[in-house]
Coordinates of C-alpha atoms in Angstrom, one line a residue:
X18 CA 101.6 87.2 178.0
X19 CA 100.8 84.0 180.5
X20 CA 101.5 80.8 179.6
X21 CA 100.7 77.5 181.1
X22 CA 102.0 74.2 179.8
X23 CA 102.7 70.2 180.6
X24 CA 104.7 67.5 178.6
X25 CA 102.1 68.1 175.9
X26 CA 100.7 71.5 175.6
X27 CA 102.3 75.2 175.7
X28 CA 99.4 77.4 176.0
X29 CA 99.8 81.1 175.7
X30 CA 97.0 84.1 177.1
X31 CA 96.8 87.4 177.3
X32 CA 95.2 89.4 180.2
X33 CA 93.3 91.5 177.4
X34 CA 90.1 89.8 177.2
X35 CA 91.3 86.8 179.4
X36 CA 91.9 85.4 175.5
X37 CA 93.7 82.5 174.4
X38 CA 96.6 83.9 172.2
X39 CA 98.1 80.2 171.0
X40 CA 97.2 76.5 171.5
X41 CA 101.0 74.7 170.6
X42 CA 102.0 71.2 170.9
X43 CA 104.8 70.4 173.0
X44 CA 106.2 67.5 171.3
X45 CA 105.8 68.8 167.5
X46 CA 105.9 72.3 168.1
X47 CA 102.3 72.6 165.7
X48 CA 100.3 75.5 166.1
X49 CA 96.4 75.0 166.5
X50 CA 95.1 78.4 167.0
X51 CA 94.2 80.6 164.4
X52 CA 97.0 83.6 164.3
X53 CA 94.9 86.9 164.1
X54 CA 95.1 88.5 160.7
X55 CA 93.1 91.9 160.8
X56 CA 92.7 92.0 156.8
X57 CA 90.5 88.5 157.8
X58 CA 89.4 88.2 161.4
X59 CA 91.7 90.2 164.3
X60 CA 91.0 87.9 167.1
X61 CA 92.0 84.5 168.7
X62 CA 89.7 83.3 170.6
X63 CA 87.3 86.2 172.5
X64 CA 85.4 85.5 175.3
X65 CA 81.6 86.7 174.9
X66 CA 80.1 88.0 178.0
X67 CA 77.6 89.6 179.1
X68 CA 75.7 89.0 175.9
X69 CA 76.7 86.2 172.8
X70 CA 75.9 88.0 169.2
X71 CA 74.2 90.7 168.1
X72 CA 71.2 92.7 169.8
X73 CA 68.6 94.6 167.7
X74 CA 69.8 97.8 167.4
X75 CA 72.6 96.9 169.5
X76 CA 70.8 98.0 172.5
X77 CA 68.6 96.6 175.0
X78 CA 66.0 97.2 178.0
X79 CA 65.9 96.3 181.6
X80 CA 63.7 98.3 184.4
X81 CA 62.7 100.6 182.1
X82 CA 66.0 102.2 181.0
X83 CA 67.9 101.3 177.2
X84 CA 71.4 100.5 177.5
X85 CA 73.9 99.9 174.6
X86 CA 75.5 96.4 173.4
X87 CA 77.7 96.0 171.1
X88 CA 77.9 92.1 169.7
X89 CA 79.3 89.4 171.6
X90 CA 79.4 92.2 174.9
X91 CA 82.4 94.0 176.1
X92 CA 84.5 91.4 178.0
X93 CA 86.5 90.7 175.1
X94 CA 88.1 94.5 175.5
X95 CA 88.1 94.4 178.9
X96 CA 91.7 93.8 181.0
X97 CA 90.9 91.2 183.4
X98 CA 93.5 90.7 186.3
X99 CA 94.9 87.7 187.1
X100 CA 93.7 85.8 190.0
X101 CA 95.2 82.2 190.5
X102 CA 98.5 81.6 188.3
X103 CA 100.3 77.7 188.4
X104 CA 102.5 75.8 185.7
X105 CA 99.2 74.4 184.4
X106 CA 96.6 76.5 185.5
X107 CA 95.5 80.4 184.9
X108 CA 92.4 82.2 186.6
X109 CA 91.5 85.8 185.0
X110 CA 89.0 87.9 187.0
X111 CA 86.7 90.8 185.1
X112 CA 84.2 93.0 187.7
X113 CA 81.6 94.8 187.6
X114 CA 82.9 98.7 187.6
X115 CA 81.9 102.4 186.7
X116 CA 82.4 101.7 182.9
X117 CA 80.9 97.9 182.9
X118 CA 77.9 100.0 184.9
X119 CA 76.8 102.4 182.4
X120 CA 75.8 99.8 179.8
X121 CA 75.5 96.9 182.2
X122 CA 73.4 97.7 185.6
X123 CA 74.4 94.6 187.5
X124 CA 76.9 93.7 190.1
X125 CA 79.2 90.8 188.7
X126 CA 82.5 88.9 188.9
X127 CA 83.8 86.5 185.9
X128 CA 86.3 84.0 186.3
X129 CA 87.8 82.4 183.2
X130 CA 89.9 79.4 184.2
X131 CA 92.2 77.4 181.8
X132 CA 94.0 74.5 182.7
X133 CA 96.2 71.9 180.3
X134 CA 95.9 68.3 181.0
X135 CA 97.5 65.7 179.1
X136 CA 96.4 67.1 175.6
X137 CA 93.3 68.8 176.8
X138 CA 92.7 72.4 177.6
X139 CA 89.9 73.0 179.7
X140 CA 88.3 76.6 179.7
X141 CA 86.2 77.0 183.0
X142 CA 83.7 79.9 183.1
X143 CA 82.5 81.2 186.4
X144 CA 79.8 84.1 186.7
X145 CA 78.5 85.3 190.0
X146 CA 76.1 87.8 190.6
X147 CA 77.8 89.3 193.9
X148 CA 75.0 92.3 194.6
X149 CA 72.9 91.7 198.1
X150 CA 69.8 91.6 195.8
X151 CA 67.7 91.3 192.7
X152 CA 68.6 89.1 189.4
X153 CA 71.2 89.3 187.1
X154 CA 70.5 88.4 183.4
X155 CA 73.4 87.4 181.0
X156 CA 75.1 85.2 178.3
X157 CA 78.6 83.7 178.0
X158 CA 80.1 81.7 175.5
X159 CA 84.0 81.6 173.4
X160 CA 84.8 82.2 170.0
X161 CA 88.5 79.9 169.3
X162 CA 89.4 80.2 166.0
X163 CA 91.3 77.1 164.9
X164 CA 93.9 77.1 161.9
X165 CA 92.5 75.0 158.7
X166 CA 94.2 73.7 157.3
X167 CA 96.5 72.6 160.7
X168 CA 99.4 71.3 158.2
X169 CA 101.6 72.8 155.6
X170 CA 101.3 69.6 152.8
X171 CA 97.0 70.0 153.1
X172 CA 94.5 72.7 152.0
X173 CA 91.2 74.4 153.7
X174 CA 89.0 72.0 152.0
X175 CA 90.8 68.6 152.6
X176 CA 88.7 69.0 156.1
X177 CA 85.7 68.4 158.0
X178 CA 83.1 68.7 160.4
X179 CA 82.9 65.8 162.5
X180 CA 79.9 65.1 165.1
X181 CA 79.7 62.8 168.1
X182 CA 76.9 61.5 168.7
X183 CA 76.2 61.0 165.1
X184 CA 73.0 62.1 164.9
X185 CA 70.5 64.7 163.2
X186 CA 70.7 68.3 165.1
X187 CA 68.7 71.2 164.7
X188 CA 69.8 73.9 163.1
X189 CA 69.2 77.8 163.4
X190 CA 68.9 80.1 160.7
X191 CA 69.7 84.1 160.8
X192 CA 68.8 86.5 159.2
X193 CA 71.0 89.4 159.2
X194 CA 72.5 89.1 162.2
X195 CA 69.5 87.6 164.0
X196 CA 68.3 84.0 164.5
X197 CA 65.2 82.9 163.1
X198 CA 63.0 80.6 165.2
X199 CA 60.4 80.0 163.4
X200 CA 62.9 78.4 160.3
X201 CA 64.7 75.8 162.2
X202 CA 65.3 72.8 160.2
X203 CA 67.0 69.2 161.3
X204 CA 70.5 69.4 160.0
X205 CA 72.3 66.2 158.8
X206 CA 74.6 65.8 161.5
X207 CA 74.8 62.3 161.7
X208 CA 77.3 62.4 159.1
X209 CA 80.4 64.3 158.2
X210 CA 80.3 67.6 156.2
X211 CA 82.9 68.5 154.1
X212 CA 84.8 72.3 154.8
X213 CA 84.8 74.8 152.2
X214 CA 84.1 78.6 152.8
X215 CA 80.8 78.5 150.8
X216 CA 79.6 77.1 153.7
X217 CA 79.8 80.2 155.3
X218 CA 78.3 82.5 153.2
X219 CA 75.0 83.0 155.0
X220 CA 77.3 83.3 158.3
X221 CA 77.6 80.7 160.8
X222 CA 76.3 77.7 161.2
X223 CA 74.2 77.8 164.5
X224 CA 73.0 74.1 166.4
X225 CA 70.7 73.7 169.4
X226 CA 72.2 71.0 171.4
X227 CA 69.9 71.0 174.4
X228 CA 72.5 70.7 177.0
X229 CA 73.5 67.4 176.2
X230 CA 77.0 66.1 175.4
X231 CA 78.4 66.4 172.3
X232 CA 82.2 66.8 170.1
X233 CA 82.6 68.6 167.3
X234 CA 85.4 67.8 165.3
X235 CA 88.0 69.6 162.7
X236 CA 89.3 66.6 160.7
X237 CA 91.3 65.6 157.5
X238 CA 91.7 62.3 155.8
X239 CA 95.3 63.5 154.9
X240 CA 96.8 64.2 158.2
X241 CA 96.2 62.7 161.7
X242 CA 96.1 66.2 163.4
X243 CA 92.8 67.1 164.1
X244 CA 90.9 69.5 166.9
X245 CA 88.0 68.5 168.7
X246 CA 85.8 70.3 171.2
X247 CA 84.2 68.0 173.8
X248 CA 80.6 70.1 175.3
X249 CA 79.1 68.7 178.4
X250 CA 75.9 71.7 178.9
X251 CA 75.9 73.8 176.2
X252 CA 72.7 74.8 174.7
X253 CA 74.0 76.0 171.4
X254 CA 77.3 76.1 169.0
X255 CA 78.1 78.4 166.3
X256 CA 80.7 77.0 163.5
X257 CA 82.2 80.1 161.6
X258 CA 84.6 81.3 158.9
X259 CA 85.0 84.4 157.7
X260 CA 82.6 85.0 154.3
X261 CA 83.2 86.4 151.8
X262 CA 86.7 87.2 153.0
X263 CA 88.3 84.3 153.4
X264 CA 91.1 83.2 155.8
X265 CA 92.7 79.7 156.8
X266 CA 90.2 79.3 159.9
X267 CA 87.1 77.6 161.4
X268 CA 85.5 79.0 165.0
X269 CA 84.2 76.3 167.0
X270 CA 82.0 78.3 169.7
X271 CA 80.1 76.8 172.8
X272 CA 77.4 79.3 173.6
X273 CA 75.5 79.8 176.7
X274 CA 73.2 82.2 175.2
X275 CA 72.4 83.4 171.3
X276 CA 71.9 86.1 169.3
X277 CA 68.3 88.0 169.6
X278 CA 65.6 86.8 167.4
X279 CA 64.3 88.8 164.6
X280 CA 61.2 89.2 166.5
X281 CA 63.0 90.6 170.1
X282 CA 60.9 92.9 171.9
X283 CA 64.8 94.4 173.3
X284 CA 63.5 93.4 176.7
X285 CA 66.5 91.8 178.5
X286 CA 64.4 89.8 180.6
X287 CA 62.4 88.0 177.4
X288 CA 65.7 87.1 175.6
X289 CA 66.0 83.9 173.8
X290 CA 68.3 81.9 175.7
X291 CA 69.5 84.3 178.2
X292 CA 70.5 82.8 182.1
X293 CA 68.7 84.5 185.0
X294 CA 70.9 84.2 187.8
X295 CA 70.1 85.2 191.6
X296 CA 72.2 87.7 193.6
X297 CA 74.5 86.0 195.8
X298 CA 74.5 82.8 193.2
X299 CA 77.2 81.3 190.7
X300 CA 76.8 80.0 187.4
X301 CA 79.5 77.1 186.0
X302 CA 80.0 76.0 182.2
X303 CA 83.1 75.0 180.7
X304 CA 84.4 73.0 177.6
X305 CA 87.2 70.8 176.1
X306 CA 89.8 71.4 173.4
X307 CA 92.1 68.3 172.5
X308 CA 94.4 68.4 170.1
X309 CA 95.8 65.5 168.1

């Protein structure tokens, strides 16, 4: 395990997946990061790459060949190496290989950069199509899990959701496992909604957010600890809990990419959402966790 820390924050990684294993405040000692229970949901915090949900079939098509792809991609099982290590600062490095190859035909290196500032953690992605030509198509996003409730003296549904701006967002539907375009609806974001795991039982809660800046919030009227994930480009976010097992956690995950529609022709190149990137090019996203 890696960790990286300040005055503030003691953050703790694995190489596995380049995943966040613990998000701990320095000065109380809390723990923010859901603990991994494989009876409810075995993971911290994955990162999804190259694809974010599930693919029809999980399989898809590019030039003519069908590859397999299992949901949310293979990163998260990959061991990434670690490139750049300081006191506050940890770069993991994932490339493209003989396995990666056989489901994945393109040439690629992922950086996932975490850094602790004050009481932020900043997770950095960096793709880069390194082959001397042709496209690369992809999606990348993360999948923290955050503990609810965050204190010992208050329960799961003494929280909520909390959106800046407060406004009105549209919201995807799935079906199954698949997003359903043509039954977007305007959510009520522009106000609170209160955290309970019915919420979840037709899976997670999916909003386009066109790039633009938003927060998303995990907050309780009976404590002053609280999570909030600042997103600067992200087109969409996924909240999730586990239904209709139930465990003390809500995902708060910034996706650069989505899920394939129940109407997907498998072709990777007509995804929904997915990033065409140029050989020789780089792609940049990243997002904020601040704890309170």
């Amino acid at each position: 395990m890696i960790q990286i820390a300040n005055d503030f924050l003691t953050v703790t990684l694995s190489p596995k997946g380049a995943e966040l294993q613990s998000i701990q405040s320095a000065v109380t000692g809390l723990e923010y990061l859901w603990q991994a229970d494989l009876e409810v949901w075995g993971r911290h915090a994955p990162v999804l790459f190259p694809f974010v949900g599930r693919s029809k079939d999980d399989q898809y098509t590019y030039n003519g060949q069908t590859y397999p792809m299992g949901q949310h991609g293979f990163a998260r099982d990959r061991e990434f190496i670690v490139a750049e290590q300081s006191d506050h600062a940890v770069t993991f490095l994932l490339k493209a290989d003989d396995a990666s190859r056989k489901i994945y035909p393109f040439e690629f290196e992922l950086r996932v950069r975490y850094r602790v500032h004050d009481m932020h953690l900043t997770v950095d992605y960096d793709v880069r199509n390194v082959a001397a030509s042709g496209p690369m198509y992809f999606s990348i996003g993360g999948h923290p899990g955050f503990k609810v409730p965050l204190t010992d003296d208050t329960q799961f549904e003494d929280y909520f959701l909390d959106y800046r701006p407060q406004k009105s967002r549209v919201k995807i539907p799935l079906q199954g496992a698949f997003i359903n375009l043509n039954e977007r609806t305007l959510a009520p974001t522009d106000v609170a909604t209160d955290i309970n795991h019915n919420l979840f039982k037709n899976d997670a809660l999916i909003y386009e957010l066109k790039g633009q800046a938003n927060e998303f919030s995990i907050r309780s009227e009976k404590t002053d600890h609280a999570v909030t994930m600042k997103l600067a480009g992200a087109p969409f976010i996924g909240v999730w809990s586990p239904y209709p097992v139930q465990g003390n956690l809500v995902c708060l995950e910034p996706w650069w990419g989505i899920a394939d529609t129940i109407d997907a022709s498998g072709e990777l190149t007509e995804k929904f959402g997915v990033n065409e990137l140029a050989a020789g090019e780089n792609f940049n996203a990243s997002y904020e966790i601040t704890i309170r």
